[in-house]
Amino acid sequence: MRFGLIGYGRWGKAHAQAILKAPSAVLAGIAVNTDETEAIARADFPDIPVYLDYHELLKQTDIEAIDVVAPNHVHAEIGIAVLESGKNLFIEKPMAPTIEECDRLIEAAKKNNCVLTVGHQQRLSTQWGRLK
């Protein structure tokens, strides 16, 4: 599966590495929002396209899924754009800051027949089970 990544801060870098390590996954593009982050992403991945506008990443027809690791307050805006582009969405938690925005994401996924997945990577962790 070919992935695009939106966001390349500390967590975005971790997600990029996770995509690279996942069997049958390909990191096919990265979208960032600053010149500084663009330079870092290009240095880290010279063979992968890097975009300063995530909309340009969404135009890539060979990408099947987008991993969003951006600030929480833009999750709904970016996530809905991803789903409306017909791409599947993996979004870091929280899904969005409000219930209304979460509902909009769910509706966009249904409307566009896309998968919407929220990253709760520790939900099965034994440490959290012990805390419960």
mmCIF file of C-alpha atoms in Angstrom:
data_model
loop_
_atom_site.group_PDB
_atom_site.id
_atom_site.type_symbol
_atom_site.label_atom_id
_atom_site.label_comp_id
_atom_site.label_asym_id
_atom_site.label_seq_id
_atom_site.Cartn_x
_atom_site.Cartn_y
_atom_site.Cartn_z
ATOM 1 C CA MET A 1 0.000 0.000 0.000
ATOM 2 C CA ARG A 2 1.331 3.431 -0.921
ATOM 3 C CA PHE A 3 1.107 6.002 1.884
ATOM 4 C CA GLY A 4 1.321 9.750 1.989
ATOM 5 C CA LEU A 5 2.280 11.436 5.242
ATOM 6 C CA ILE A 6 0.977 14.834 6.319
ATOM 7 C CA GLY A 7 3.100 16.293 9.090
ATOM 8 C CA TYR A 8 6.794 15.803 9.708
ATOM 9 C CA GLY A 9 7.431 16.915 13.269
ATOM 10 C CA ARG A 10 8.646 14.564 15.993
ATOM 11 C CA TRP A 11 5.661 12.208 15.644
ATOM 12 C CA GLY A 12 5.594 12.547 11.869
ATOM 13 C CA LYS A 13 9.191 11.320 11.722
ATOM 14 C CA ALA A 14 8.217 8.319 13.865
ATOM 15 C CA HIS A 15 5.272 7.570 11.563
ATOM 16 C CA ALA A 16 7.524 7.799 8.504
ATOM 17 C CA GLN A 17 9.846 5.197 10.008
ATOM 18 C CA ALA A 18 6.889 2.966 10.929
ATOM 19 C CA ILE A 19 5.593 3.094 7.348
ATOM 20 C CA LEU A 20 9.036 2.207 6.017
ATOM 21 C CA LYS A 21 9.233 -0.808 8.372
ATOM 22 C CA ALA A 22 5.719 -2.098 7.672
ATOM 23 C CA PRO A 23 5.538 -5.049 5.276
ATOM 24 C CA SER A 24 4.089 -4.094 1.883
ATOM 25 C CA ALA A 25 3.916 -0.384 2.786
ATOM 26 C CA VAL A 26 5.615 2.344 0.762
ATOM 27 C CA LEU A 27 6.119 5.946 1.836
ATOM 28 C CA ALA A 28 5.245 7.716 -1.416
ATOM 29 C CA GLY A 29 5.062 11.384 -0.391
ATOM 30 C CA ILE A 30 5.318 13.783 2.521
ATOM 31 C CA ALA A 31 3.496 17.083 3.043
ATOM 32 C CA VAL A 32 4.854 19.705 5.428
ATOM 33 C CA ASN A 33 3.912 23.289 6.203
ATOM 34 C CA THR A 34 7.207 25.144 6.628
ATOM 35 C CA ASP A 35 10.342 25.632 4.551
ATOM 36 C CA GLU A 36 12.417 24.385 7.489
ATOM 37 C CA THR A 37 10.488 21.132 7.775
ATOM 38 C CA GLU A 38 10.573 20.725 4.007
ATOM 39 C CA ALA A 39 14.379 20.887 4.059
ATOM 40 C CA ILE A 40 14.543 18.296 6.852
ATOM 41 C CA ALA A 41 12.146 15.903 5.095
ATOM 42 C CA ARG A 42 14.029 16.252 1.792
ATOM 43 C CA ALA A 43 17.335 15.555 3.553
ATOM 44 C CA ASP A 44 15.886 12.516 5.331
ATOM 45 C CA PHE A 45 14.127 11.179 2.215
ATOM 46 C CA PRO A 46 15.818 12.521 -0.927
ATOM 47 C CA ASP A 47 13.980 10.034 -3.177
ATOM 48 C CA ILE A 48 10.477 10.795 -1.858
ATOM 49 C CA PRO A 49 8.458 13.796 -3.074
ATOM 50 C CA VAL A 50 7.941 16.482 -0.408
ATOM 51 C CA TYR A 51 5.157 19.056 -0.737
ATOM 52 C CA LEU A 52 4.616 22.349 1.069
ATOM 53 C CA ASP A 53 0.870 22.087 0.432
ATOM 54 C CA TYR A 54 -0.898 18.912 1.480
ATOM 55 C CA HIS A 55 -3.444 19.401 -1.302
ATOM 56 C CA GLU A 56 -0.661 18.645 -3.786
ATOM 57 C CA LEU A 57 0.006 15.347 -2.016
ATOM 58 C CA LEU A 58 -3.704 14.495 -2.215
ATOM 59 C CA LYS A 59 -3.616 14.928 -6.011
ATOM 60 C CA GLN A 60 -1.206 12.000 -6.368
ATOM 61 C CA THR A 61 -3.258 9.182 -7.864
ATOM 62 C CA ASP A 62 -0.806 6.436 -6.905
ATOM 63 C CA ILE A 63 -1.264 7.035 -3.163
ATOM 64 C CA GLU A 64 -3.951 4.916 -1.482
ATOM 65 C CA ALA A 65 -3.809 6.084 2.127
ATOM 66 C CA ILE A 66 -2.793 9.178 4.051
ATOM 67 C CA ASP A 67 -1.335 9.242 7.548
ATOM 68 C CA VAL A 68 -2.102 12.564 9.265
ATOM 69 C CA VAL A 69 0.232 13.618 12.066
ATOM 70 C CA ALA A 70 -0.621 17.309 12.311
ATOM 71 C CA PRO A 71 -1.740 19.565 15.164
ATOM 72 C CA ASN A 72 -5.098 18.519 16.637
ATOM 73 C CA HIS A 73 -6.890 21.717 15.656
ATOM 74 C CA VAL A 74 -6.450 20.929 11.921
ATOM 75 C CA HIS A 75 -7.352 17.220 12.074
ATOM 76 C CA ALA A 76 -10.914 17.717 10.812
ATOM 77 C CA GLU A 77 -9.946 20.108 8.005
ATOM 78 C CA ILE A 78 -7.133 17.905 6.713
ATOM 79 C CA GLY A 79 -8.927 14.610 7.368
ATOM 80 C CA ILE A 80 -12.036 15.653 5.461
ATOM 81 C CA ALA A 81 -9.877 16.808 2.536
ATOM 82 C CA VAL A 82 -8.120 13.423 2.555
ATOM 83 C CA LEU A 83 -11.402 11.506 2.549
ATOM 84 C CA GLU A 84 -12.922 13.739 -0.122
ATOM 85 C CA SER A 85 -9.896 12.983 -2.301
ATOM 86 C CA GLY A 86 -10.936 9.316 -2.140
ATOM 87 C CA LYS A 87 -7.998 8.207 -0.029
ATOM 88 C CA ASN A 88 -8.141 6.130 3.130
ATOM 89 C CA LEU A 89 -7.204 7.959 6.324
ATOM 90 C CA PHE A 90 -5.101 7.049 9.331
ATOM 91 C CA ILE A 91 -5.234 9.990 11.724
ATOM 92 C CA GLU A 92 -3.346 10.406 14.963
ATOM 93 C CA LYS A 93 -5.443 10.800 18.101
ATOM 94 C CA PRO A 94 -7.512 12.705 18.908
ATOM 95 C CA MET A 95 -9.647 12.228 15.841
ATOM 96 C CA ALA A 96 -10.693 15.881 16.147
ATOM 97 C CA PRO A 97 -11.187 18.380 18.999
ATOM 98 C CA THR A 98 -15.009 18.383 18.919
ATOM 99 C CA ILE A 99 -17.761 15.807 18.539
ATOM 100 C CA GLU A 100 -19.159 17.785 15.606
ATOM 101 C CA GLU A 101 -15.830 17.596 13.767
ATOM 102 C CA CYS A 102 -15.576 13.876 14.519
ATOM 103 C CA ASP A 103 -19.058 13.401 13.069
ATOM 104 C CA ARG A 104 -18.010 15.316 9.934
ATOM 105 C CA LEU A 105 -15.016 12.999 9.509
ATOM 106 C CA ILE A 106 -17.205 9.908 9.892
ATOM 107 C CA GLU A 107 -19.703 11.249 7.359
ATOM 108 C CA ALA A 108 -16.932 12.066 4.870
ATOM 109 C CA ALA A 109 -15.576 8.518 5.202
ATOM 110 C CA LYS A 110 -19.014 7.012 4.603
ATOM 111 C CA LYS A 111 -19.816 9.352 1.713
ATOM 112 C CA ASN A 112 -16.534 8.593 -0.063
ATOM 113 C CA ASN A 113 -16.413 4.871 0.826
ATOM 114 C CA CYS A 114 -13.059 5.273 2.555
ATOM 115 C CA VAL A 115 -11.511 3.735 5.642
ATOM 116 C CA LEU A 116 -11.083 6.063 8.624
ATOM 117 C CA THR A 117 -8.769 4.817 11.363
ATOM 118 C CA VAL A 118 -7.651 6.660 14.493
ATOM 119 C CA GLY A 119 -4.226 5.846 15.907
ATOM 120 C CA HIS A 120 -4.659 4.486 19.412
ATOM 121 C CA GLN A 121 -1.444 2.510 19.363
ATOM 122 C CA GLN A 122 -1.436 1.751 23.077
ATOM 123 C CA ARG A 123 -4.977 0.501 23.505
ATOM 124 C CA LEU A 124 -3.726 -3.085 23.706
ATOM 125 C CA SER A 125 -0.635 -2.320 25.757
ATOM 126 C CA THR A 126 -0.184 -4.476 28.851
ATOM 127 C CA GLN A 127 0.830 -1.412 30.869
ATOM 128 C CA TRP A 128 -2.581 0.187 30.257
ATOM 129 C CA GLY A 129 -4.294 -3.098 31.088
ATOM 130 C CA ARG A 130 -2.528 -3.182 34.436
ATOM 131 C CA LEU A 131 -3.581 0.419 35.119
ATOM 132 C CA LYS A 132 -7.218 -0.437 34.452
#
